[in-house]
Amino acid sequence: MPQLLEVTEYDVIILGTGFIESILAGALARIGKSVLHLDANNFYGGNWSSLNFKELLEWTRSIQGVDGAYSTIEYEFYPIHEQVEDIPAMLLKESKRYNLDLAPKMVPCRGELIELLISSGVGRYLEFKAMDKTYIYSADTFDKVPCSKEDVFTNQSISLIEKRKLMRFLTFALDYTNSPDTYKDYEEKSFTTLLIEKFKIDGKLLLAVLYTIALIRTDANDVNTIQGLEKTQSYLKSLGRYGNAAFLVGLYGCGNEIAQGFCRVCAVYGGIYMLDHSVKHLLIDENSNKFTGLVDVNDQQISSTFLVSSIDYLPPRFLKEDEHWETTSRAIVIIDKFIHEESGDASLTVYPPETVKNKYPVTVLQFSAGTQTCPEDRYTVSDTKPNPLFALFYRHKKRVVSSSEIPENIIIASDPDSSLDFEEATIQARQYFEKMCPGEEFLPAGPDPDDEDEFIV
Amino acid sequence: MQEHLYKILVLGDVGTGKTSIIKRYVYNKSSMNNKSTIGIDFAQKVIQWSPDKLVRLQLWDIAGHEKFGNMTRFYYKEALGALIVYDVTRSYTFEGVNKWKSDLDQKVSLPEAWGGGPIPVVLLANKSDLGYEGPNTKTDAEISQYCEEKDFAKWFKTSAVNNQNIEEAAQFLVSEILKIEKQNNNGNLSYINGRDDIIKVRSEKDPPSRCC
């Protein structure tokens, strides 16, 4: 029997349970808007989801040949492991113990998202681990990158002179706006030039600063001094809040868990959830070019004042040409041992440009069973070294919409970007909320259920 | 003083009285005029179980996810027991019981330290104060047999209005959980005592843990 809705008029219909859509769902329901939240998938998270192994294989089939956010999807099992003959059967058997992020990201220990998780109370649902080890690759070796002061002093792979140079730079960068004389001649120049000329940082150390501390994801020559200093500063500010880590990673995956936290807020404030529920078409009034409602899979007509939608649910005519899209090459690899001896629960490894015939830096996030993303003796990474058991490669496109065509009352949630964090996406969600509900508070904390037992008679 | 924190799920179709049961049990209020549960994840009740044992019960209502059963993972996470509610005056809500039970069996199990089996579930035949009898009303024997087949720990006729059997049902569920805990040598639930390498993000002025 189809699931019919009793109420067919809402303040907001939301299509897709990705990160941005879910934050908006929570924020809108929190201030009393009636919200209907639909997802065509039978799982939460959309393009930000974490899937178990079986779901991942099903997902690759479902996106194959579809003109969407993904292309060049290929996967392979590697039958080289001595003890196990049937790798696919083994991975499917332990399927439920995997939580594989489709767009792996981390949470900076200080920044937009973490403050929102704290102020809204959504952080209460979530558990994190510290991403406290960073490695850089060059000439067939991996060096551990010093991040904090303590790290710099105990690090074995850099000389005493380099330690002094690095400390001088990090001390300056943490508070750079207070010493404008140091960088004012370099404002028009590249960040690399500042590091080389002003701080005499070069060689491996230069690569480490650019790609593992400032976490530049493009060609470093395109990053100017101010951009580089901003990135370095935000990294340094993140240190020390949760031990010696600048980033946190979520238990059971990151984007999907956080999105579900906001969905839970939406639900406790009366939002209605339907997964595995697709939409036939949107209703747009031709004269006014306004969204008026939609027709769902059960031919039910549902109307709302606003539509918030992931790009997945939009008609193709709203999209700009392919050439405007930012593309990220991603891989999910399951391996049987750590890449690095003391990687811990989660580690970050960067291959600077040109080290493995790569134009842009390659970033590898490695997770072990401690993050509840895979079983023991399995590790999931986005690049390969030890024995791989399985590898999936795909290109992930951040689609662009042509804003002039889109009705004003449709709010479009972006695809995941190529960055390593959720900062831009969090800012986007907040700005959309402010546009939709000017003057309203964005996700104030709800009542704390822990305090409610005071009412016991 | 030993302190135990137990998360209990309260499930059932729309309008079967889940929220009324929780309100009656936790706040001892009849909530006939309360339409739905807004803004609260769970209601909490502290029970002095024995002179040296304090039980802190969290009762999780299913909020807006309820209509179509698409709950987030946080709802099920770390639950140790459940109450499934149906409305005796609307016999079709009994059909929902099956759906909720199989959903539970699929998505929740006891922690590894407690053997990893299914969590104890108690069935509540609610609104029994209305004394309704219709052609499809289940006899007591039929319900008992159903509970045995479907692995319910027990069932109770309840009424939030008359405060009938709600205390008893909750007490029974807690005693079942305590029994399982004892059978497993009071196996330590790491997530309750907090593993020191797991990071929770919360406001810095919050106390790290509660003290009784």
XYZ file of C-alpha atoms in Angstrom:
669
model
C 0.000 0.000 0.000
C 1.533 3.361 -0.953
C 2.511 5.695 1.839
C 0.088 8.570 1.449
C 0.471 11.810 3.319
C -2.462 13.148 5.306
C -1.118 16.682 5.083
C -0.245 17.929 1.601
C 0.661 21.553 2.381
C 3.927 22.525 4.016
C 6.025 25.603 4.604
C 9.012 23.835 3.085
C 9.570 20.630 1.124
C 13.162 19.407 1.190
C 14.485 16.986 -1.431
C 17.575 15.032 -0.456
C 19.056 14.308 2.969
C 22.578 15.543 2.176
C 24.569 17.753 4.518
C 23.250 21.172 3.479
C 19.629 20.041 3.067
C 19.677 18.408 6.500
C 21.074 21.460 8.299
C 18.305 23.535 6.701
C 15.704 20.924 7.654
C 16.770 21.125 11.303
C 16.990 24.924 11.309
C 13.581 25.430 9.665
C 11.697 22.945 11.835
C 13.429 24.394 14.904
C 11.741 27.785 14.379
C 8.343 26.197 13.788
C 8.192 25.779 10.007
C 6.359 22.677 8.805
C 8.873 20.527 6.947
C 8.435 17.524 4.660
C 11.821 15.887 4.008
C 12.063 13.349 1.173
C 14.887 11.273 -0.223
C 14.720 9.021 -3.277
C 17.400 6.763 -1.748
C 16.631 4.259 0.980
C 19.494 5.710 3.045
C 20.238 9.105 4.584
C 22.948 11.436 3.306
C 22.544 11.621 -0.501
C 25.873 12.479 -2.125
C 27.351 12.985 1.376
C 26.429 9.533 2.605
C 28.460 6.748 4.190
C 27.553 3.319 2.905
C 28.226 -0.193 4.036
C 29.999 -2.459 1.588
C 26.903 -3.980 0.031
C 25.247 -0.579 -0.287
C 28.405 0.768 -1.924
C 28.295 -1.880 -4.649
C 24.584 -1.232 -5.186
C 25.297 2.481 -5.323
C 27.957 2.072 -8.037
C 25.398 0.172 -10.104
C 22.735 2.815 -9.539
C 24.962 5.682 -10.768
C 26.423 3.759 -13.704
C 25.345 5.438 -16.937
C 23.291 8.082 -15.133
C 24.000 11.637 -16.172
C 24.580 12.931 -12.655
C 27.362 13.954 -10.301
C 29.547 10.928 -11.014
C 31.471 9.543 -13.945
C 34.198 6.995 -14.750
C 33.088 4.582 -12.080
C 35.165 1.441 -11.852
C 35.853 -1.068 -9.152
C 37.973 -4.120 -8.754
C 38.627 -6.898 -6.265
C 42.238 -7.982 -5.805
C 42.460 -11.748 -5.301
C 46.051 -11.701 -4.041
C 45.461 -12.248 -0.384
C 46.932 -15.548 0.822
C 44.365 -16.688 3.370
C 41.227 -15.691 1.582
C 40.166 -17.019 -1.776
C 36.854 -15.328 -2.226
C 37.440 -11.649 -1.458
C 34.000 -10.420 -2.631
C 32.209 -12.962 -0.422
C 34.381 -12.051 2.543
C 33.771 -8.306 2.157
C 30.046 -8.818 1.674
C 29.926 -10.950 4.803
C 31.444 -8.156 6.885
C 29.526 -5.538 4.906
C 27.654 -3.983 7.821
C 30.858 -3.084 9.611
C 31.830 -0.643 6.868
C 30.791 2.992 6.789
C 32.434 4.302 3.641
C 32.169 8.041 3.014
C 31.361 8.948 -0.597
C 32.882 12.395 -0.045
C 35.337 11.951 2.842
C 35.808 15.089 4.941
C 37.019 16.134 8.380
C 35.815 18.646 10.953
C 38.300 21.394 11.898
C 38.502 21.676 15.709
C 37.656 25.368 15.397
C 35.391 26.673 12.689
C 31.849 27.139 11.439
C 30.689 23.553 11.711
C 32.010 22.657 15.110
C 30.599 25.835 16.643
C 27.223 25.008 15.089
C 27.357 21.447 16.434
C 28.029 22.840 19.898
C 25.549 25.735 19.867
C 22.695 23.701 18.369
C 23.245 20.694 20.628
C 23.555 18.363 17.605
C 27.073 17.542 18.803
C 25.380 15.582 21.586
C 24.485 12.835 19.093
C 27.932 12.530 17.589
C 31.222 10.909 18.490
C 34.562 11.791 17.008
C 38.153 10.687 16.955
C 41.182 12.892 16.553
C 42.923 12.980 13.188
C 46.262 13.560 14.843
C 48.831 12.162 12.443
C 49.888 13.704 9.173
C 52.377 12.323 6.673
C 53.922 13.722 3.530
C 55.261 11.649 0.656
C 58.397 12.346 -1.313
C 60.855 10.127 -3.160
C 59.443 6.818 -1.953
C 59.353 7.751 1.718
C 56.769 9.129 4.101
C 57.732 11.735 6.683
C 55.656 12.551 9.702
C 54.757 16.207 9.651
C 55.171 18.226 12.838
C 52.133 20.339 13.576
C 52.121 21.645 17.117
C 55.026 23.117 19.065
C 55.626 19.838 20.882
C 55.609 18.035 17.575
C 58.193 20.355 16.123
C 60.553 19.702 19.009
C 60.206 15.938 19.038
C 60.180 15.421 15.276
C 63.143 13.374 14.034
C 62.901 14.043 10.332
C 63.870 17.715 10.261
C 67.092 19.416 11.282
C 67.494 21.848 14.144
C 67.866 24.790 11.767
C 64.671 23.835 9.991
C 62.883 23.523 13.324
C 63.812 27.113 14.126
C 62.620 28.363 10.728
C 59.363 26.478 11.071
C 58.730 27.744 14.606
C 59.398 31.291 13.496
C 56.888 30.974 10.680
C 54.198 29.220 12.748
C 54.468 31.780 15.555
C 54.079 34.592 13.017
C 51.215 32.941 11.106
C 49.124 32.300 14.211
C 48.946 36.040 14.787
C 49.962 37.440 11.393
C 47.583 40.388 11.314
C 49.532 41.893 14.214
C 52.792 41.965 12.279
C 51.834 43.467 8.917
C 55.421 44.614 8.302
C 56.497 41.014 7.897
C 54.216 40.302 4.944
C 53.123 43.650 3.474
C 55.712 43.493 0.646
C 54.425 40.041 -0.282
C 50.702 40.702 -0.394
C 50.655 40.743 -4.190
C 52.968 37.737 -4.433
C 52.433 34.044 -3.968
C 52.422 32.394 -0.559
C 55.322 30.219 -1.743
C 57.419 33.343 -2.386
C 56.788 34.585 1.155
C 57.870 31.246 2.609
C 61.024 31.023 0.511
C 62.189 34.635 0.651
C 61.032 35.803 4.049
C 61.263 32.614 6.090
C 63.933 30.733 4.084
C 61.736 27.662 4.070
C 62.414 25.363 1.122
C 62.669 21.732 0.012
C 60.607 19.156 1.877
C 59.703 21.607 4.607
C 58.190 23.988 2.068
C 56.037 21.189 0.660
C 54.952 20.218 4.153
C 53.857 23.776 4.999
C 52.018 24.250 1.696
C 50.240 20.914 1.459
C 49.842 19.560 4.997
C 49.539 22.696 7.149
C 47.974 25.259 4.789
C 46.348 22.211 3.113
C 46.454 23.754 -0.347
C 44.488 21.546 -2.729
C 45.458 23.171 -6.023
C 48.616 24.500 -7.636
C 50.403 26.386 -4.826
C 51.532 29.102 -7.261
C 47.903 30.218 -7.552
C 47.633 30.847 -3.808
C 48.572 34.357 -2.712
C 50.173 35.348 0.571
C 46.981 36.357 2.339
C 45.112 33.209 1.298
C 48.033 31.065 2.436
C 48.279 32.854 5.778
C 44.536 32.551 6.363
C 44.677 28.822 5.709
C 47.724 28.368 7.930
C 46.154 30.385 10.705
C 42.897 28.466 10.685
C 44.868 25.232 10.873
C 46.960 26.481 13.809
C 43.906 27.794 15.651
C 42.337 24.348 15.434
C 45.209 22.783 17.345
C 45.051 22.294 21.094
C 41.281 22.221 21.577
C 40.994 18.452 21.360
C 44.545 17.367 22.056
C 47.168 17.488 19.393
C 44.796 17.393 16.417
C 43.559 20.063 14.036
C 40.730 17.860 12.746
C 38.163 15.425 14.012
C 36.706 12.522 12.084
C 33.303 11.062 12.819
C 32.677 7.611 14.178
C 30.556 5.622 11.668
C 31.510 8.084 8.914
C 31.310 11.847 8.929
C 28.964 13.670 6.535
C 26.122 11.227 6.893
C 26.272 11.128 10.676
C 26.261 14.894 10.958
C 23.427 15.194 8.428
C 21.372 12.649 10.393
C 21.955 14.624 13.583
C 20.271 17.648 12.003
C 17.496 15.415 10.607
C 16.856 14.196 14.142
C 16.433 17.830 15.235
C 13.991 18.367 12.372
C 12.026 15.266 13.405
C 11.787 16.140 17.092
C 10.409 19.499 15.977
C 7.731 17.794 13.903
C 9.410 17.339 10.507
C 8.145 14.365 8.512
C 10.584 11.930 6.934
C 10.123 9.672 3.930
C 13.090 7.829 2.482
C 12.989 5.669 -0.634
C 10.439 8.152 -1.961
C 10.983 9.742 -5.325
C 9.469 12.729 -7.039
C 7.820 12.578 -10.478
C 8.054 16.246 -11.292
C 8.173 19.733 -9.862
C 5.296 22.137 -10.442
C 6.480 25.541 -11.603
C 4.025 28.264 -12.541
C 4.999 29.464 -16.013
C 3.738 33.013 -15.631
C 5.352 33.863 -12.339
C 8.232 31.336 -12.620
C 7.515 30.252 -9.055
C 7.681 26.804 -7.554
C 4.221 25.804 -6.322
C 4.590 22.143 -5.409
C 5.441 18.712 -6.715
C 3.949 15.383 -7.692
C 5.437 12.429 -5.851
C 5.851 8.787 -6.773
C 2.296 8.039 -5.549
C 0.861 10.800 -7.767
C 0.114 12.819 -4.676
C 0.288 16.566 -5.259
C 2.098 18.304 -2.397
C 2.549 22.050 -2.161
C 4.885 24.332 -0.233
C 6.035 27.933 -0.050
C 9.711 26.995 -0.464
C 11.569 24.096 -1.996
C 15.061 23.179 -0.791
C 16.609 20.708 -3.190
C 19.758 18.787 -3.878
C 20.808 19.139 -7.522
C 19.893 15.468 -8.031
C 16.184 16.363 -8.090
C 16.342 19.292 -10.518
C 15.380 19.171 -14.179
C 18.522 19.233 -16.397
C 17.581 22.601 -17.885
C 18.531 24.251 -14.574
C 22.137 23.071 -14.865
C 25.053 24.855 -16.480
C 27.235 23.044 -18.979
C 29.559 20.331 -17.778
C 32.677 22.444 -18.379
C 31.863 24.714 -15.447
C 31.933 21.833 -12.986
C 34.741 21.240 -10.514
C 35.754 17.588 -10.643
C 37.427 15.556 -7.916
C 38.913 12.133 -8.589
C 38.136 9.907 -5.661
C 38.990 6.366 -4.693
C 37.875 4.113 -1.871
C 40.374 1.354 -1.159
C 40.153 -1.377 1.443
C 43.580 -2.616 2.526
C 44.812 -5.232 4.959
C 47.412 -3.280 6.917
C 48.368 0.262 7.838
C 50.192 2.410 5.332
C 52.253 3.792 8.186
C 53.334 1.923 11.300
C 51.795 4.213 13.877
C 48.851 5.585 11.972
C 46.401 5.258 14.864
C 42.674 5.488 14.222
C 42.811 8.098 11.512
C 45.622 9.685 9.562
C 46.160 12.080 6.703
C 48.789 11.567 4.009
C 49.531 14.056 1.276
C 51.327 13.447 -2.014
C 52.490 16.894 -3.196
C 52.188 17.700 -6.916
C 54.509 15.819 -9.286
C 55.464 13.143 -6.731
C 53.312 10.414 -8.250
C 52.818 12.011 -11.693
C 50.064 14.134 -10.195
C 49.276 17.694 -11.198
C 47.439 18.481 -7.948
C 48.114 17.210 -4.444
C 46.647 13.776 -3.683
C 45.179 13.481 -0.209
C 44.753 10.151 1.502
C 42.523 9.745 4.537
C 43.109 6.449 6.304
C 40.633 5.046 8.805
C 40.839 1.943 10.963
C 38.345 -0.031 13.046
C 38.620 2.522 15.875
C 36.540 4.921 13.816
C 33.800 2.312 13.323
C 34.162 2.598 9.577
C 35.588 -0.871 8.953
C 36.325 -4.162 10.750
C 39.625 -4.946 12.501
C 42.511 -5.708 10.147
C 40.838 -3.618 7.489
C 41.668 -0.065 6.728
C 39.993 2.223 4.287
C 41.975 4.724 2.316
C 41.717 6.866 -0.758
C 44.960 5.615 -2.288
C 46.809 2.324 -2.251
C 50.093 0.851 -0.972
C 49.758 -2.305 1.159
C 47.712 -5.207 -0.214
C 44.475 -3.815 -1.519
C 41.437 -6.087 -1.266
C 39.096 -3.789 -3.087
C 39.330 -0.464 -4.888
C 36.639 1.790 -6.281
C 37.510 4.767 -8.451
C 35.124 7.521 -9.478
C 35.038 11.138 -10.494
C 32.864 13.335 -8.395
C 31.538 16.500 -9.999
C 30.346 19.573 -8.199
C 27.581 20.649 -10.533
C 26.751 24.286 -11.153
C 23.234 25.620 -11.670
C 22.343 28.560 -13.866
C 20.788 30.804 -11.291
C 18.926 33.079 -13.711
C 16.533 30.262 -14.711
C 15.674 29.009 -11.269
C 12.526 30.164 -9.489
C 13.270 32.400 -6.524
C 11.598 30.104 -4.033
C 13.793 27.129 -4.902
C 16.909 26.902 -2.738
C 19.603 24.695 -4.198
C 21.948 22.741 -1.959
C 25.377 22.287 -3.539
C 27.116 18.998 -4.180
C 30.090 18.186 -1.931
C 33.163 20.203 -2.955
C 36.764 19.061 -3.234
C 37.777 20.578 0.116
C 38.639 18.432 3.104
C 36.123 20.061 5.419
C 32.477 21.128 5.678
C 33.124 24.831 6.260
C 31.806 26.209 2.938
C 28.795 23.917 3.074
C 27.978 25.038 6.623
C 28.239 28.696 5.617
C 25.974 28.038 2.629
C 23.324 26.441 4.836
C 23.403 29.403 7.230
C 23.170 31.965 4.407
C 20.230 30.150 2.812
C 18.462 30.056 6.147
C 18.992 33.802 6.624
C 17.632 34.425 3.125
C 14.547 32.271 3.732
C 13.822 33.430 7.283
C 15.368 36.872 7.817
C 15.746 37.829 11.469
C 15.168 34.322 12.803
C 17.722 32.568 14.985
C 19.761 29.860 13.264
C 19.556 26.594 15.184
C 19.350 27.755 18.789
C 19.840 24.963 21.306
C 16.708 23.047 22.217
C 15.732 22.062 25.736
C 18.297 19.729 27.253
C 16.573 16.411 27.928
C 19.046 15.767 30.737
C 17.429 18.604 32.684
C 13.895 17.348 32.279
C 13.994 14.971 35.205
C 13.718 18.027 37.453
C 10.013 17.847 36.682
C 9.483 14.513 38.357
C 6.781 14.812 40.963
C 26.026 3.843 44.839
C 25.838 2.056 41.521
C 24.356 4.064 38.685
C 22.896 2.494 35.563
C 21.903 4.433 32.449
C 19.435 2.617 30.206
C 18.044 3.829 26.895
C 14.533 2.541 26.154
C 12.806 2.991 22.801
C 9.064 3.598 22.683
C 7.650 2.521 19.320
C 4.259 2.101 17.722
C 1.936 3.475 15.070
C 0.656 7.059 15.062
C -1.836 7.785 17.823
C -1.322 4.641 19.870
C -0.461 6.721 22.932
C 3.326 6.496 23.102
C 3.722 10.071 24.247
C 0.936 9.802 26.820
C 2.570 6.720 28.279
C 5.919 8.479 28.552
C 4.355 11.584 30.097
C 2.371 9.547 32.560
C 5.365 7.480 33.561
C 7.949 10.235 33.758
C 5.969 13.266 34.845
C 2.911 11.480 36.241
C 0.720 13.681 34.079
C -2.148 12.745 31.887
C -1.501 14.373 28.552
C -4.764 14.067 26.705
C -4.431 17.592 25.399
C -0.838 17.253 24.201
C -0.829 16.701 20.493
C 2.741 15.671 19.876
C 6.249 15.611 21.266
C 8.062 18.740 20.250
C 11.724 19.456 20.741
C 12.692 16.676 23.095
C 14.772 13.640 22.242
C 13.929 11.672 25.302
C 12.304 11.932 28.697
C 14.344 10.886 31.656
C 13.318 9.192 34.869
C 15.555 8.362 37.786
C 14.584 5.336 39.864
C 16.028 4.349 43.212
C 15.971 0.673 42.332
C 17.477 -0.589 45.559
C 19.371 1.085 48.425
C 22.610 0.886 46.454
C 21.328 1.015 42.889
C 20.173 4.036 40.913
C 18.648 3.539 37.445
C 18.516 6.457 35.059
C 16.005 5.637 32.296
C 15.922 7.498 29.008
C 12.655 6.991 27.138
C 12.985 7.812 23.439
C 9.836 8.735 21.567
C 9.974 8.446 17.773
C 9.079 12.028 16.865
C 8.413 12.978 13.254
C 10.221 9.928 11.935
C 7.317 7.859 13.144
C 4.891 8.149 10.303
C 6.922 6.103 7.866
C 9.483 4.449 10.108
C 12.551 6.174 8.649
C 14.425 6.700 11.888
C 17.969 8.022 12.001
C 20.711 5.843 13.434
C 20.834 7.946 16.614
C 17.399 6.793 17.575
C 18.384 3.115 17.772
C 21.947 3.625 18.887
C 22.816 2.004 22.220
C 19.206 1.134 23.123
C 18.915 -1.637 25.695
C 15.178 -2.238 25.707
C 11.948 -1.273 23.958
C 8.242 -0.819 24.533
C 6.053 -1.435 21.491
C 2.608 0.126 21.823
C -0.647 -0.586 20.012
C -4.127 0.795 20.460
C -6.716 -1.836 21.431
C -9.513 0.315 20.036
C -7.949 0.272 16.560
C -7.055 -3.328 15.833
C -5.072 -2.455 12.708
C -2.404 -0.837 14.878
C -1.652 -4.395 16.029
C -0.392 -5.101 12.514
C 2.130 -2.308 13.037
C 3.547 -4.236 15.998
C 5.016 -6.815 13.643
C 6.671 -4.152 11.533
C 8.178 -2.356 14.539
C 9.450 -5.581 16.065
C 11.173 -6.775 12.896
C 12.616 -3.298 12.371
C 14.073 -3.468 15.894
C 15.464 -6.965 15.435
C 17.187 -5.791 12.286
C 18.638 -2.555 13.596
C 19.374 -3.024 17.289
C 21.189 -5.640 19.279
C 22.630 -5.787 22.775
C 26.227 -4.612 23.097
C 28.959 -7.195 22.542
C 29.824 -7.083 26.245
C 26.289 -8.320 26.951
C 26.356 -11.101 24.394
C 25.070 -9.169 21.366
C 21.606 -10.792 21.370
C 18.262 -9.075 20.746
C 17.167 -6.395 23.220
C 14.212 -7.209 25.512
C 10.906 -5.907 24.170
C 7.624 -5.487 26.044
C 4.277 -5.168 24.251
C 1.717 -2.677 25.546
C -1.975 -3.089 24.695
C -2.827 0.539 25.327
C -6.085 2.464 25.858
C -7.528 -0.586 27.600
C -9.490 1.793 29.862
C -11.889 2.308 26.982
C -13.055 -1.292 27.431
C -13.479 -1.660 23.703
C -14.429 -5.026 22.282
C -14.813 -5.460 18.564
C -14.863 -8.329 16.086
C -11.070 -8.162 15.713
C -10.184 -7.771 19.388
C -7.475 -10.209 20.347
C -8.107 -12.469 23.301
C -5.539 -12.525 26.094
C -4.538 -16.025 25.091
C -3.979 -14.957 21.499
C -1.742 -12.082 22.541
C 0.235 -14.293 24.914
C 0.802 -16.801 22.159
C 1.805 -14.060 19.740
C 4.323 -12.732 22.277
C 5.851 -16.143 22.710
C 6.183 -16.674 18.965
C 7.637 -13.243 18.320
C 9.969 -13.230 21.296
C 8.425 -10.457 23.373
C 9.509 -10.599 27.011
C 5.948 -9.984 28.246
C 2.802 -7.967 27.506
C 0.653 -5.612 29.586
C -2.779 -4.032 29.255
C -2.112 -0.376 29.874
C -3.901 2.922 30.180
C -2.218 6.279 30.436
C -5.483 7.863 31.549
C -6.006 5.548 34.510
C -2.291 5.060 35.087
C -2.795 1.342 34.716
C 0.188 -1.012 34.445
C 2.584 1.572 33.051
C 4.791 1.569 36.115
C 4.610 -2.244 36.161
C 5.591 -2.591 32.485
C 8.553 -0.252 32.875
C 9.659 -1.977 36.085
C 9.483 -5.326 34.335
C 11.556 -4.103 31.394
C 14.196 -2.659 33.738
C 14.335 -5.935 35.668
C 14.856 -7.795 32.364
C 17.721 -5.498 31.463
C 19.275 -5.864 34.911
C 18.962 -9.636 34.549
C 20.819 -9.588 31.232
C 23.447 -7.317 32.717
C 23.958 -9.719 35.625
C 24.082 -12.788 33.371
C 26.912 -11.114 31.523
C 28.874 -10.465 34.721
C 27.961 -6.806 34.691
C 29.901 -6.510 31.429
C 31.260 -3.033 31.103
C 29.506 -0.915 28.492
C 32.386 1.134 27.212
C 30.185 3.768 25.583
C 28.435 4.542 28.846
C 31.546 4.952 30.906
C 33.163 6.865 28.090
C 36.283 5.811 26.246
C 38.884 8.465 26.681
C 39.911 8.575 23.038
C 36.372 9.281 21.864
C 35.705 12.976 21.560
C 32.334 14.556 22.239
C 31.870 18.130 21.124
C 29.877 20.212 23.517
C 29.863 23.634 25.009
C 32.957 24.247 27.117
C 30.927 25.486 30.063
C 29.022 22.203 30.260
C 30.158 19.884 32.990
C 31.905 16.866 31.465
C 29.615 14.473 33.279
C 26.708 14.596 35.656
C 26.995 13.952 39.279
C 24.179 12.678 41.403
